[in-house]
Amino acid sequence: PILPPAGETLPGKAPFRFVVGGDSKDNMAIFEATLARIQADRPKLIIHSGDIVKQRSAAEYAWVLGELKEAHLSVPFCAVPGNHDVGHDSQQGDAGYGLYESAFGPPEYWFARANTLFVTFDDSSQTCRPKDLQWLDSTLARLRGQYALCFVIMHVPPRDPRPGKRHCLPKADADKLMAILKKHHVSAVFAGHIHGDRKDNLDGIPIYISGGEGADPDVPQSGYHYLLCTVNQDGTFQVEKRAVPATSFDDDAAEHVFRATFRPNLALFVGAMLLTVGLLRLRKGDPYRS
């Protein structure tokens, strides 16, 4: 598992840098390139804003965890769940969180570094559930006043800044969420879900959307990318887009599907093939066949 520093205050002082990106679910080749590019920037932590797997399955999670292990990350990897990671439906309910929590820890948590508080919010259901809003409100009420900056990370943005698009929370839910964020003077929101990069401002709070770590682009001109964020000692911060060269447009999903499907049953597969060949040879040599 890649567990975040939930409830911890990380050592270190400002200035420091962290990165935010998400929606890597469609192309592990690009995700690999992104992780390599990120580490060259030497951030103090990596935040993934959700949709790290294409569909909720043990094989998908094992694949992603293998990629992260191969990357030899030297800093915390802090994820929030996306709708693909949990796969909300009426029959599963909260049971859908099992694989996600085993791999990446709790869906909602906080941690801090230097003068900055980081709080995650779970809107992977593409709604704001009352229990999650209550947790966010109480967490910010308890901790916000201790830090100069506060960033909230979620998957689905409260608003889609693209004209005529609604790839975001329902307006009634967004209004409830923004009321909490405004009450506690949140410095900025980071989200994904939209496969591109967009900056918005809602109720005076900057919203940075970055979903460009491999998913099929909704905003083609955005390209593959992540955000590099710098926190300064005086309580200010800057956010810049970092492009990731498309070293390969070919997903290695086919390789993954083969490995996930056949490797666990390789002995059975080979045995079945040998049995089939043997039966064909017997039928060919049967003297009673006309």
Short mmCIF file of C-alpha atoms in Angstrom, two decimals:
data_model
loop_
_atom_site.label_atom_id
_atom_site.label_comp_id
_atom_site.label_asym_id
_atom_site.label_seq_id
_atom_site.Cartn_x
_atom_site.Cartn_y
_atom_site.Cartn_z
CA PRO A 1 0.00 0.00 0.00
CA ILE A 2 0.96 3.66 -0.55
CA LEU A 3 -0.42 5.31 2.58
CA PRO A 4 -0.56 9.09 3.07
CA PRO A 5 0.68 10.88 6.22
CA ALA A 6 -2.88 11.10 7.56
CA GLY A 7 -3.12 13.22 10.69
CA GLU A 8 0.62 13.97 10.68
CA THR A 9 2.68 17.14 10.69
CA LEU A 10 5.55 16.55 8.31
CA PRO A 11 9.01 17.89 9.20
CA GLY A 12 10.39 20.79 7.20
CA LYS A 13 10.09 24.53 6.70
CA ALA A 14 8.87 26.85 3.99
CA PRO A 15 9.63 27.41 1.22
CA PHE A 16 8.80 24.00 -0.19
CA ARG A 17 7.27 22.57 -3.35
CA PHE A 18 4.59 19.97 -3.97
CA VAL A 19 2.88 18.66 -7.09
CA VAL A 20 -0.75 17.97 -7.95
CA GLY A 21 -2.04 15.86 -10.82
CA GLY A 22 -4.66 13.26 -11.52
CA ASP A 23 -6.67 11.13 -13.92
CA SER A 24 -3.84 8.81 -14.85
CA LYS A 25 -6.21 5.88 -15.37
CA ASP A 26 -5.99 5.50 -19.15
CA ASN A 27 -2.27 5.44 -19.84
CA MET A 28 0.35 4.01 -17.52
CA ALA A 29 3.11 4.87 -19.99
CA ILE A 30 2.33 8.57 -19.56
CA PHE A 31 1.97 8.10 -15.80
CA GLU A 32 5.45 6.57 -15.67
CA ALA A 33 6.85 9.53 -17.60
CA THR A 34 5.00 11.91 -15.29
CA LEU A 35 6.44 10.33 -12.15
CA ALA A 36 9.96 10.58 -13.60
CA ARG A 37 9.40 14.23 -14.51
CA ILE A 38 7.96 14.98 -11.07
CA GLN A 39 10.92 13.54 -9.24
CA ALA A 40 13.26 15.72 -11.26
CA ASP A 41 11.46 18.73 -9.73
CA ARG A 42 12.32 17.43 -6.23
CA PRO A 43 8.97 18.17 -4.54
CA LYS A 44 8.37 17.40 -0.88
CA LEU A 45 5.12 15.56 -1.58
CA ILE A 46 2.98 14.28 -4.46
CA ILE A 47 -0.80 14.68 -4.52
CA HIS A 48 -3.01 12.63 -6.85
CA SER A 49 -6.52 14.01 -7.28
CA GLY A 50 -8.19 10.72 -8.19
CA ASP A 51 -9.07 8.28 -10.98
CA ILE A 52 -5.82 6.41 -10.59
CA VAL A 53 -7.40 3.19 -11.92
CA LYS A 54 -9.69 2.73 -14.89
CA GLN A 55 -12.06 0.43 -13.06
CA ARG A 56 -12.32 -0.93 -9.55
CA SER A 57 -10.68 -4.36 -9.55
CA ALA A 58 -7.92 -6.09 -7.62
CA ALA A 59 -5.90 -6.51 -10.81
CA GLU A 60 -6.09 -2.79 -11.64
CA TYR A 61 -4.99 -1.76 -8.16
CA ALA A 62 -2.14 -4.28 -8.18
CA TRP A 63 -0.97 -2.90 -11.51
CA VAL A 64 -0.91 0.71 -10.30
CA LEU A 65 0.80 -0.19 -7.03
CA GLY A 66 3.43 -2.03 -9.06
CA GLU A 67 4.04 1.08 -11.16
CA LEU A 68 4.42 3.22 -8.04
CA LYS A 69 6.82 0.73 -6.50
CA GLU A 70 8.95 0.75 -9.65
CA ALA A 71 9.07 4.57 -9.49
CA HIS A 72 10.96 4.41 -6.14
CA LEU A 73 9.23 7.50 -4.77
CA SER A 74 11.17 9.20 -2.00
CA VAL A 75 8.35 11.52 -0.82
CA PRO A 76 4.79 10.94 0.42
CA PHE A 77 2.19 10.02 -2.21
CA CYS A 78 -1.17 11.46 -1.13
CA ALA A 79 -4.21 10.31 -3.07
CA VAL A 80 -7.92 11.12 -2.98
CA PRO A 81 -10.51 8.78 -4.50
CA GLY A 82 -12.07 9.42 -7.89
CA ASN A 83 -15.30 7.99 -9.25
CA HIS A 84 -13.41 5.29 -11.18
CA ASP A 85 -11.44 4.31 -8.08
CA VAL A 86 -14.50 3.61 -5.96
CA GLY A 87 -17.21 2.88 -8.53
CA HIS A 88 -20.20 4.13 -6.57
CA ASP A 89 -23.44 2.27 -7.12
CA SER A 90 -26.57 1.60 -5.11
CA GLN A 91 -25.69 -2.03 -4.41
CA GLN A 92 -22.09 -1.53 -3.30
CA GLY A 93 -22.50 1.60 -1.19
CA ASP A 94 -19.44 2.21 0.96
CA ALA A 95 -18.26 -1.36 0.31
CA GLY A 96 -16.72 -0.07 -2.90
CA TYR A 97 -13.99 1.67 -0.87
CA GLY A 98 -12.34 -1.60 0.17
CA LEU A 99 -9.75 -1.82 -2.61
CA TYR A 100 -9.02 1.89 -2.53
CA GLU A 101 -8.46 2.00 1.23
CA SER A 102 -6.26 -1.10 1.15
CA ALA A 103 -4.03 0.57 -1.42
CA PHE A 104 -4.10 4.28 -0.55
CA GLY A 105 -5.55 4.68 2.92
CA PRO A 106 -8.55 6.72 4.08
CA PRO A 107 -10.58 8.68 1.53
CA GLU A 108 -10.57 11.77 3.78
CA TYR A 109 -7.70 12.95 5.95
CA TRP A 110 -5.54 15.95 6.75
CA PHE A 111 -1.83 16.55 7.14
CA ALA A 112 0.41 19.58 7.46
CA ARG A 113 3.85 20.81 6.50
CA ALA A 114 5.45 24.03 7.71
CA ASN A 115 2.85 26.82 7.38
CA THR A 116 0.38 24.81 5.28
CA LEU A 117 -2.60 22.59 6.06
CA PHE A 118 -3.73 20.02 3.47
CA VAL A 119 -7.26 18.57 3.71
CA THR A 120 -8.83 16.03 1.36
CA PHE A 121 -12.54 15.88 0.57
CA ASP A 122 -14.25 12.80 -0.84
CA ASP A 123 -16.66 13.68 -3.64
CA SER A 124 -15.98 10.53 -5.66
CA SER A 125 -19.75 9.91 -5.71
CA GLN A 126 -19.89 13.10 -7.83
CA THR A 127 -22.03 14.60 -5.06
CA CYS A 128 -21.39 16.11 -1.61
CA ARG A 129 -22.72 13.69 0.96
CA PRO A 130 -23.82 15.25 4.28
CA LYS A 131 -21.38 13.16 6.33
CA ASP A 132 -18.45 14.32 4.18
CA LEU A 133 -19.47 17.97 4.40
CA GLN A 134 -19.76 17.62 8.16
CA TRP A 135 -16.29 16.04 8.39
CA LEU A 136 -14.78 18.81 6.27
CA ASP A 137 -16.44 21.56 8.29
CA SER A 138 -15.37 20.14 11.65
CA THR A 139 -11.81 19.43 10.48
CA LEU A 140 -11.34 22.96 9.16
CA ALA A 141 -12.92 24.45 12.28
CA ARG A 142 -10.42 22.57 14.44
CA LEU A 143 -7.25 23.11 12.42
CA ARG A 144 -7.51 25.98 9.96
CA GLY A 145 -6.52 28.76 12.36
CA GLN A 146 -3.14 27.15 13.05
CA TYR A 147 -1.77 27.62 9.52
CA ALA A 148 -1.15 30.49 7.12
CA LEU A 149 -2.32 28.47 4.11
CA CYS A 150 -4.96 25.79 3.65
CA PHE A 151 -5.43 23.69 0.51
CA VAL A 152 -8.39 21.38 -0.05
CA ILE A 153 -7.97 18.53 -2.53
CA MET A 154 -10.89 16.71 -4.19
CA HIS A 155 -11.63 14.87 -7.40
CA VAL A 156 -14.73 16.49 -8.88
CA PRO A 157 -14.49 20.30 -9.11
CA PRO A 158 -17.32 22.44 -7.76
CA ARG A 159 -17.75 24.11 -11.15
CA ASP A 160 -16.78 23.39 -14.74
CA PRO A 161 -15.22 26.61 -16.10
CA ARG A 162 -15.67 25.52 -19.70
CA PRO A 163 -18.66 27.20 -21.41
CA GLY A 164 -21.61 24.84 -21.73
CA LYS A 165 -19.95 21.95 -19.87
CA ARG A 166 -21.12 20.38 -16.59
CA HIS A 167 -18.38 17.90 -15.66
CA CYS A 168 -18.59 18.99 -12.02
CA LEU A 169 -20.65 18.80 -8.86
CA PRO A 170 -24.36 19.59 -8.94
CA LYS A 171 -24.85 23.28 -8.21
CA ALA A 172 -26.74 22.72 -4.95
CA ASP A 173 -23.91 20.53 -3.65
CA ALA A 174 -21.26 22.95 -4.86
CA ASP A 175 -22.99 25.80 -3.04
CA LYS A 176 -22.92 23.84 0.25
CA LEU A 177 -19.26 22.98 -0.23
CA MET A 178 -18.20 26.51 -1.14
CA ALA A 179 -20.01 27.93 1.89
CA ILE A 180 -17.79 25.78 4.13
CA LEU A 181 -14.60 26.62 2.23
CA LYS A 182 -15.37 30.33 2.31
CA LYS A 183 -16.26 30.28 6.02
CA HIS A 184 -12.86 28.80 6.85
CA HIS A 185 -10.89 31.00 4.44
CA VAL A 186 -9.47 28.15 2.36
CA SER A 187 -6.53 29.38 0.27
CA ALA A 188 -7.17 27.23 -2.83
CA VAL A 189 -8.85 24.09 -4.11
CA PHE A 190 -7.14 21.45 -6.27
CA ALA A 191 -9.29 19.05 -8.31
CA GLY A 192 -9.22 16.74 -11.31
CA HIS A 193 -12.03 14.90 -13.18
CA ILE A 194 -11.76 17.23 -16.17
CA HIS A 195 -8.96 15.86 -18.35
CA GLY A 196 -7.09 19.08 -18.88
CA ASP A 197 -5.89 22.12 -16.97
CA ARG A 198 -8.18 24.97 -16.05
CA LYS A 199 -8.10 27.70 -13.42
CA ASP A 200 -11.32 28.97 -11.90
CA ASN A 201 -12.29 31.30 -9.07
CA LEU A 202 -15.45 30.70 -7.10
CA ASP A 203 -16.52 32.86 -4.15
CA GLY A 204 -13.03 34.37 -4.13
CA ILE A 205 -11.28 30.99 -3.81
CA PRO A 206 -8.89 29.91 -6.59
CA ILE A 207 -9.67 26.49 -8.03
CA TYR A 208 -6.94 24.65 -9.94
CA ILE A 209 -8.10 21.74 -12.12
CA SER A 210 -5.50 19.29 -13.39
CA GLY A 211 -6.48 15.93 -14.88
CA GLY A 212 -3.68 15.41 -17.38
CA GLU A 213 -1.59 12.47 -16.20
CA GLY A 214 -2.72 10.02 -18.88
CA ALA A 215 -6.49 10.06 -19.38
CA ASP A 216 -7.95 10.81 -22.79
CA PRO A 217 -7.94 14.62 -22.92
CA ASP A 218 -11.14 16.66 -22.59
CA VAL A 219 -9.07 19.76 -23.35
CA PRO A 220 -6.62 18.61 -26.07
CA GLN A 221 -4.56 21.81 -26.00
CA SER A 222 -3.74 21.17 -22.34
CA GLY A 223 -1.52 18.19 -23.16
CA TYR A 224 -0.23 15.80 -20.52
CA HIS A 225 0.86 17.73 -17.45
CA TYR A 226 0.79 18.25 -13.70
CA LEU A 227 0.93 21.32 -11.45
CA LEU A 228 4.03 22.38 -9.54
CA CYS A 229 3.17 24.45 -6.48
CA THR A 230 5.55 26.55 -4.43
CA VAL A 231 4.74 27.60 -0.85
CA ASN A 232 6.67 30.61 0.39
CA GLN A 233 7.66 31.49 3.91
CA ASP A 234 5.51 34.63 3.90
CA GLY A 235 2.31 32.60 3.32
CA THR A 236 2.03 33.19 -0.41
CA PHE A 237 2.08 30.49 -3.07
CA GLN A 238 2.49 30.05 -6.82
CA VAL A 239 1.14 27.38 -9.17
CA GLU A 240 2.64 26.56 -12.55
CA LYS A 241 1.81 23.95 -15.17
CA ARG A 242 4.54 21.43 -16.00
CA ALA A 243 4.23 19.70 -19.36
CA VAL A 244 4.99 16.00 -19.70
CA PRO A 245 6.35 14.99 -23.12
CA ALA A 246 4.14 12.35 -24.73
CA THR A 247 6.92 9.79 -25.07
CA SER A 248 4.33 7.18 -25.97
CA PHE A 249 0.70 7.44 -26.97
CA ASP A 250 0.38 3.66 -26.67
CA ASP A 251 -1.13 2.43 -23.45
CA ASP A 252 0.31 -0.75 -22.02
CA ALA A 253 -3.18 -1.76 -20.95
CA ALA A 254 -3.12 -4.75 -23.32
CA GLU A 255 -0.04 -6.08 -21.56
CA HIS A 256 -1.69 -5.55 -18.20
CA VAL A 257 -4.90 -7.33 -19.25
CA PHE A 258 -2.88 -10.31 -20.49
CA ARG A 259 -0.85 -10.49 -17.28
CA ALA A 260 -3.87 -10.04 -15.03
CA THR A 261 -5.99 -12.55 -16.93
CA PHE A 262 -3.57 -15.32 -17.81
CA ARG A 263 -0.62 -15.18 -15.43
CA PRO A 264 -2.58 -16.32 -12.34
CA ASN A 265 -4.00 -19.23 -14.35
CA LEU A 266 -0.97 -19.93 -16.50
CA ALA A 267 -0.69 -23.57 -15.38
CA LEU A 268 -4.36 -24.20 -16.11
CA PHE A 269 -4.02 -22.45 -19.47
CA VAL A 270 -1.03 -24.55 -20.52
CA GLY A 271 -2.68 -27.72 -19.24
CA ALA A 272 -5.84 -27.01 -21.21
CA MET A 273 -3.83 -26.40 -24.36
CA LEU A 274 -1.93 -29.69 -23.95
CA LEU A 275 -5.16 -31.58 -23.31
CA THR A 276 -6.75 -30.06 -26.41
CA VAL A 277 -3.79 -31.00 -28.57
CA GLY A 278 -3.84 -34.54 -27.19
CA LEU A 279 -7.54 -34.98 -27.89
CA LEU A 280 -7.12 -33.73 -31.45
CA ARG A 281 -4.32 -36.19 -32.05
CA LEU A 282 -6.39 -39.08 -30.66
CA ARG A 283 -9.36 -38.15 -32.82
CA LYS A 284 -7.13 -37.99 -35.88
CA GLY A 285 -5.83 -41.50 -35.25
CA ASP A 286 -9.22 -43.11 -34.32
CA PRO A 287 -9.68 -46.19 -36.61
CA TYR A 288 -13.45 -46.21 -36.08
CA ARG A 289 -13.92 -42.72 -37.51
CA SER A 290 -15.30 -42.71 -41.08
#
